[in-house]
Amino acid sequence: MASAAAAAAAGMGCYSQTSWALRRLGAGGGALASAATRRRNCSVAAAVFDNQNREYVIVGGGNAAGYAARTFVEHGMADGRLCIVSKEAVPPYERPALTKGYLFPPEKKPARLPGFHTCVGSGGQRQTAEWYKENGIEVLYEDPVEAFDGKTQTLKTSSGKILKYGSLIISTGCAAARLPEKIGGDLPGVHYIRDVADADSLVSSLGKAKKIVVIGGGYIGMEVAAAACGWNLDTTIIFPEDHIMPRLFTPSLAKKYEELYEQNGVKFVKGALIDKLDAGSDGRVSSAILKDGSVVEADTVIVGIGAKPSVSPFEAVGVNIEVGGIEG
């Protein structure tokens, strides 16, 4: 059901009408354009959006939206016909940089936008805000979708804007899994990384931190811990498994990496579960308390325990977990 491109990049399915549209992109823009014209119930003037109607709308301003926009441009279907609705303040970008080069200390010349805008990850053209304008693509920044009506083919954004679409691509991606608020998951000094704003907040904390705790022994945890070494911080990684990256590394391979990290001052607490995060007198996180009662001091905590699909605007119409999307 879902577009292969969008599903692979965002982990989400698409509304059925849109899925068909994306699959057909590879078969030639002309065929898609004529078919879309026959079934469209809205009209958009080329290069100008003068009413609520949009021919194609992408919900979500992540990397999948950026690559989809490139495909629309390549097929001559973007100018005045495509709208991207995003919760972020910047155009789509390659997210892996956020837990790698972005977290380097200033003297190591950290990665910054526009250096990793889509599509530099695949060797393509860097799609800055100007690129979208030059190609006639409307981007609604910091205005996420709050409501969706599949029957009337309309969307409502947080600013109150009503968009009527001909074809819809749901490309909302994921959000970082969070610790519950009741155990300190939202305390000042507790960080999650999913977007540039998250990374900026973490960089600010790393510049003032002395002791950090990283929760999770996967990619996020290991990458953040490596960056913390560059800041010369007292770093402890806590995770419930027997070794890091259990879904990817064998025990012997994991041991090699763990030894490398330990040589750089990183400490590991394995087979441990978080009971709660405690705050100090200033209200900021001060320690991680484990289920066995152990206490690990920290003035900054980074949580990397996975992600979950961002589907809240579409839950009312039924998100089918088994098929990975919305059934049309």
Coordinates of C-alpha atoms in Angstrom, one line a residue:
M1 CA 0.0 0.0 0.0
A2 CA 2.7 2.5 1.0
S3 CA 5.1 4.2 -1.3
A4 CA 8.4 2.4 -1.2
A5 CA 10.3 5.7 -1.1
A6 CA 8.3 7.3 1.6
A7 CA 8.0 4.2 3.7
A8 CA 11.7 3.4 3.6
A9 CA 12.7 6.9 4.6
A10 CA 10.0 7.7 7.1
G11 CA 8.8 4.4 8.4
M12 CA 5.2 5.4 7.7
G13 CA 2.5 4.3 5.2
C14 CA 0.6 6.7 3.0
Y15 CA -3.1 7.5 2.5
S16 CA -4.2 5.2 -0.4
Q17 CA -4.8 7.8 -3.0
T18 CA -1.3 9.2 -2.5
S19 CA 0.4 5.9 -2.3
W20 CA -0.8 5.2 -5.9
A21 CA 0.5 8.6 -7.0
L22 CA 4.0 8.1 -5.6
R23 CA 4.2 4.6 -7.1
R24 CA 3.3 6.0 -10.5
L25 CA 6.0 8.7 -10.3
G26 CA 8.6 6.2 -11.6
A27 CA 6.3 5.4 -14.6
G28 CA 6.4 8.8 -16.1
G29 CA 5.2 12.2 -15.1
G30 CA 2.7 12.5 -18.0
A31 CA 0.8 9.4 -17.1
L32 CA 0.5 10.5 -13.5
A33 CA -0.4 14.0 -14.4
S34 CA -3.3 13.0 -16.7
A35 CA -4.6 10.4 -14.2
A36 CA -4.4 12.9 -11.4
T37 CA -6.3 15.4 -13.5
R38 CA -9.1 13.0 -14.0
R39 CA -9.6 12.4 -10.4
R40 CA -8.6 15.7 -8.8
N41 CA -11.3 17.7 -7.1
C42 CA -9.3 20.8 -6.6
S43 CA -7.6 23.2 -9.0
V44 CA -4.3 25.1 -8.4
A45 CA -2.8 27.7 -10.7
A46 CA 0.8 27.1 -11.7
A47 CA 3.4 28.6 -9.3
V48 CA 0.6 30.5 -7.3
F49 CA -1.5 29.2 -4.4
D50 CA -4.3 31.8 -4.2
N51 CA -6.8 29.7 -2.3
Q52 CA -7.0 26.7 0.1
N53 CA -6.6 24.1 -2.6
R54 CA -3.4 22.2 -3.2
E55 CA -2.8 19.5 -5.8
Y56 CA -0.2 17.6 -3.8
V57 CA 0.4 17.9 -0.1
I58 CA 3.2 16.3 1.9
V59 CA 2.5 16.2 5.6
G60 CA 5.9 16.2 7.4
G61 CA 9.0 18.2 6.7
G62 CA 11.6 15.5 7.2
N63 CA 14.1 13.8 4.9
A64 CA 11.4 11.7 3.2
A65 CA 9.6 14.9 2.2
G66 CA 12.8 16.4 0.8
Y67 CA 13.6 13.4 -1.4
A68 CA 9.9 13.2 -2.5
A69 CA 10.1 16.9 -3.4
R70 CA 13.2 16.2 -5.6
T71 CA 11.3 13.4 -7.4
F72 CA 8.4 15.8 -8.0
V73 CA 10.8 18.3 -9.5
E74 CA 12.5 15.7 -11.7
H75 CA 9.1 14.8 -13.1
G76 CA 8.0 18.4 -13.7
M77 CA 5.2 18.1 -11.1
A78 CA 6.3 20.5 -8.4
D79 CA 6.0 24.1 -9.7
G80 CA 2.8 25.5 -8.1
R81 CA 1.4 22.1 -7.4
L82 CA 3.3 20.8 -4.3
C83 CA 2.9 22.0 -0.7
I84 CA 5.0 20.7 2.3
V85 CA 3.5 21.1 5.8
S86 CA 6.2 21.0 8.4
K87 CA 6.5 21.5 12.2
E88 CA 10.2 22.6 11.8
A89 CA 11.6 26.0 11.1
V90 CA 14.0 24.8 8.4
P91 CA 13.7 22.8 5.2
P92 CA 14.3 19.0 5.3
Y93 CA 17.7 17.8 6.3
E94 CA 19.8 14.6 6.8
R95 CA 19.2 13.7 10.5
P96 CA 22.2 11.4 11.2
A97 CA 24.4 14.4 11.5
L98 CA 22.6 15.5 14.6
T99 CA 24.1 12.8 16.8
K100 CA 27.5 12.8 15.1
G101 CA 29.3 15.9 13.8
Y102 CA 26.7 18.3 15.2
L103 CA 27.6 17.5 18.8
F104 CA 31.3 18.2 18.4
P105 CA 32.8 21.0 20.5
P106 CA 33.3 24.3 18.7
E107 CA 37.0 23.8 18.1
K108 CA 36.3 20.7 16.1
K109 CA 34.2 22.6 13.6
P110 CA 30.8 21.0 14.2
A111 CA 28.4 20.3 11.4
R112 CA 25.7 23.0 10.9
L113 CA 23.0 23.7 8.4
P114 CA 22.9 24.3 5.5
G115 CA 25.7 21.8 5.3
F116 CA 23.5 18.7 5.6
H117 CA 20.2 19.7 4.0
T118 CA 18.5 17.0 1.8
C119 CA 19.8 15.6 -0.5
V120 CA 23.6 15.7 0.3
G121 CA 23.4 12.2 1.9
S122 CA 22.9 10.7 -1.6
G123 CA 25.3 13.0 -3.4
G124 CA 22.4 15.2 -4.7
Q125 CA 21.9 18.9 -4.7
R126 CA 21.6 20.7 -1.4
Q127 CA 18.0 21.7 -1.1
T128 CA 18.0 24.9 0.9
A129 CA 14.9 27.1 1.5
E130 CA 15.9 28.9 -1.8
W131 CA 15.8 25.6 -3.7
Y132 CA 12.1 25.1 -2.7
K133 CA 11.2 28.6 -3.7
E134 CA 13.0 28.4 -7.0
N135 CA 11.1 25.2 -7.8
G136 CA 7.7 26.6 -6.9
I137 CA 7.3 24.5 -3.9
E138 CA 5.2 26.0 -1.0
V139 CA 6.6 25.1 2.4
L140 CA 4.6 25.9 5.5
Y141 CA 7.2 26.1 8.3
E142 CA 6.4 25.6 12.0
D143 CA 2.7 24.9 11.2
P144 CA 2.1 21.2 11.7
V145 CA -1.1 19.4 10.8
E146 CA -3.5 19.1 13.8
A147 CA -6.6 17.6 12.1
F148 CA -7.3 15.4 9.1
D149 CA -10.5 14.5 7.2
G150 CA -10.1 11.9 4.6
K151 CA -13.7 12.1 3.3
T152 CA -13.5 15.8 2.5
Q153 CA -9.7 15.6 1.7
T154 CA -8.9 18.5 4.0
L155 CA -6.2 19.2 6.6
K156 CA -6.1 21.8 9.4
T157 CA -2.8 23.2 10.6
S158 CA -1.9 24.6 14.0
S159 CA -2.3 28.1 12.7
G160 CA -5.8 27.4 11.6
K161 CA -5.1 27.1 7.9
I162 CA -7.4 24.8 6.0
L163 CA -5.8 22.9 3.1
K164 CA -7.8 20.9 0.6
Y165 CA -5.6 18.4 -1.2
G166 CA -5.9 16.3 -4.4
S167 CA -3.3 13.7 -3.3
L168 CA -1.8 13.4 0.2
I169 CA 1.6 12.0 1.3
I170 CA 1.9 11.2 4.9
S171 CA 5.5 11.5 5.8
T172 CA 5.5 12.4 9.5
G173 CA 8.3 10.0 10.5
C174 CA 9.0 9.3 14.2
A175 CA 9.4 11.0 17.5
A176 CA 11.9 10.0 20.2
A177 CA 10.6 7.6 22.8
R178 CA 10.5 9.4 26.1
L179 CA 10.8 8.4 29.8
P180 CA 7.5 9.0 31.7
E181 CA 7.2 12.5 33.3
K182 CA 6.4 10.8 36.7
I183 CA 9.9 9.3 36.8
G184 CA 11.7 12.5 35.8
G185 CA 11.6 12.2 32.0
D186 CA 10.9 15.9 31.5
L187 CA 13.3 17.4 34.0
P188 CA 15.5 20.2 32.9
G189 CA 18.8 18.7 31.8
V190 CA 17.1 15.6 30.3
H191 CA 17.5 15.5 26.5
Y192 CA 16.1 13.6 23.6
I193 CA 17.4 14.0 20.0
R194 CA 15.2 14.1 17.0
D195 CA 15.6 17.5 15.3
V196 CA 17.9 20.5 15.1
A197 CA 16.2 22.2 18.1
D198 CA 16.9 19.1 20.2
A199 CA 20.6 19.0 19.1
D200 CA 21.0 22.8 19.8
S201 CA 19.6 22.3 23.3
L202 CA 22.0 19.4 23.9
V203 CA 25.0 21.3 22.6
S204 CA 24.2 24.1 25.1
S205 CA 24.1 21.6 27.9
L206 CA 27.3 19.8 26.9
G207 CA 29.1 23.1 27.0
K208 CA 28.3 23.5 30.8
A209 CA 28.1 19.8 31.8
K210 CA 30.5 17.9 34.0
K211 CA 28.9 14.5 34.5
I212 CA 26.5 13.0 31.9
V213 CA 24.5 9.8 31.8
V214 CA 23.5 8.3 28.5
I215 CA 20.5 5.9 28.7
G216 CA 20.5 3.3 26.0
G217 CA 23.2 1.3 24.3
G218 CA 22.1 1.6 20.7
Y219 CA 23.2 4.0 17.9
I220 CA 22.0 7.2 19.7
G221 CA 23.6 6.3 23.0
M222 CA 27.0 5.3 21.5
E223 CA 27.2 8.3 19.2
V224 CA 26.3 10.8 21.9
A225 CA 28.8 9.1 24.3
A226 CA 31.5 9.4 21.6
A227 CA 30.7 13.1 21.2
A228 CA 30.9 13.6 25.0
C229 CA 34.4 12.3 24.9
G230 CA 35.3 15.2 22.6
W231 CA 34.1 17.5 25.4
N232 CA 36.2 15.6 28.0
L233 CA 33.1 14.9 30.1
D234 CA 32.6 12.2 32.8
T235 CA 30.4 9.9 30.8
T236 CA 28.4 6.8 31.9
I237 CA 26.2 4.7 29.6
I238 CA 23.3 2.7 31.2
F239 CA 21.4 0.0 29.4
P240 CA 19.5 -3.2 30.2
E241 CA 21.3 -5.6 27.8
D242 CA 24.5 -7.6 28.3
H243 CA 26.4 -5.6 25.8
I244 CA 26.0 -2.6 23.5
M245 CA 24.2 -2.8 20.1
P246 CA 22.7 -6.3 20.9
R247 CA 20.7 -6.4 17.7
L248 CA 23.7 -5.8 15.5
F249 CA 26.9 -6.8 17.4
T250 CA 28.0 -10.2 18.5
P251 CA 29.3 -10.3 22.1
S252 CA 32.9 -10.4 20.9
L253 CA 32.5 -7.4 18.5
A254 CA 30.7 -5.5 21.2
K255 CA 33.5 -6.1 23.6
K256 CA 36.0 -4.5 21.1
Y257 CA 34.0 -1.3 21.0
E258 CA 33.3 -1.3 24.7
E259 CA 37.1 -1.5 25.3
L260 CA 37.7 1.4 22.9
Y261 CA 35.1 3.5 24.7
E262 CA 36.5 2.6 28.1
Q263 CA 40.0 3.6 26.9
N264 CA 38.5 7.1 26.3
G265 CA 37.0 7.3 29.8
V266 CA 33.5 6.1 29.2
K267 CA 31.9 3.9 31.9
F268 CA 29.3 1.2 31.3
V269 CA 26.5 0.0 33.6
K270 CA 25.1 -3.1 31.9
G271 CA 21.9 -5.1 32.7
A272 CA 20.4 -2.1 34.5
L273 CA 17.0 -0.4 34.4
I274 CA 16.2 3.2 35.3
D275 CA 13.9 3.6 38.3
K276 CA 13.7 7.3 38.2
L277 CA 15.7 10.5 37.5
D278 CA 16.1 12.8 40.5
A279 CA 16.4 16.6 40.6
G280 CA 18.6 18.7 42.7
S281 CA 17.7 21.8 44.7
D282 CA 17.6 23.9 41.5
G283 CA 15.1 21.6 39.9
R284 CA 17.6 20.3 37.3
V285 CA 18.4 16.6 36.9
S286 CA 21.1 15.5 39.4
S287 CA 21.2 11.7 39.3
A288 CA 19.8 8.5 37.8
I289 CA 18.5 6.0 40.3
L290 CA 18.6 2.4 39.1
K291 CA 16.1 -0.4 40.0
D292 CA 18.7 -2.0 42.3
G293 CA 19.0 1.3 44.2
S294 CA 22.3 2.3 42.7
V295 CA 22.8 6.1 42.1
V296 CA 24.7 7.6 39.2
E297 CA 25.3 11.3 39.5
A298 CA 24.6 13.4 36.4
D299 CA 23.9 17.1 35.5
T300 CA 22.9 16.1 32.0
V301 CA 21.0 13.0 30.8
I302 CA 20.6 11.9 27.2
V303 CA 17.8 9.4 26.5
G304 CA 18.2 7.1 23.5
I305 CA 15.7 4.3 23.9
G306 CA 14.1 4.2 20.5
A307 CA 11.4 6.0 18.5
K308 CA 7.7 5.8 17.8
P309 CA 5.7 6.8 14.8
S310 CA 4.3 10.4 14.8
V311 CA 0.7 9.7 13.7
S312 CA -1.5 11.8 16.2
P313 CA -3.3 13.8 13.5
F314 CA -4.4 10.6 11.8
E315 CA -5.4 8.4 14.7
A316 CA -9.1 9.4 14.4
V317 CA -9.3 7.6 11.0
G318 CA -7.6 4.5 12.3
V319 CA -3.9 3.8 12.1
N320 CA -3.4 0.1 11.3
I321 CA -0.2 -1.0 13.1
E322 CA -0.1 -4.3 11.2
V323 CA 0.0 -2.7 7.7
G324 CA 2.1 0.2 8.9
G325 CA -0.2 3.0 7.8
I326 CA -3.8 4.1 7.1
E327 CA -6.1 1.8 5.2
G328 CA -8.0 3.6 2.5

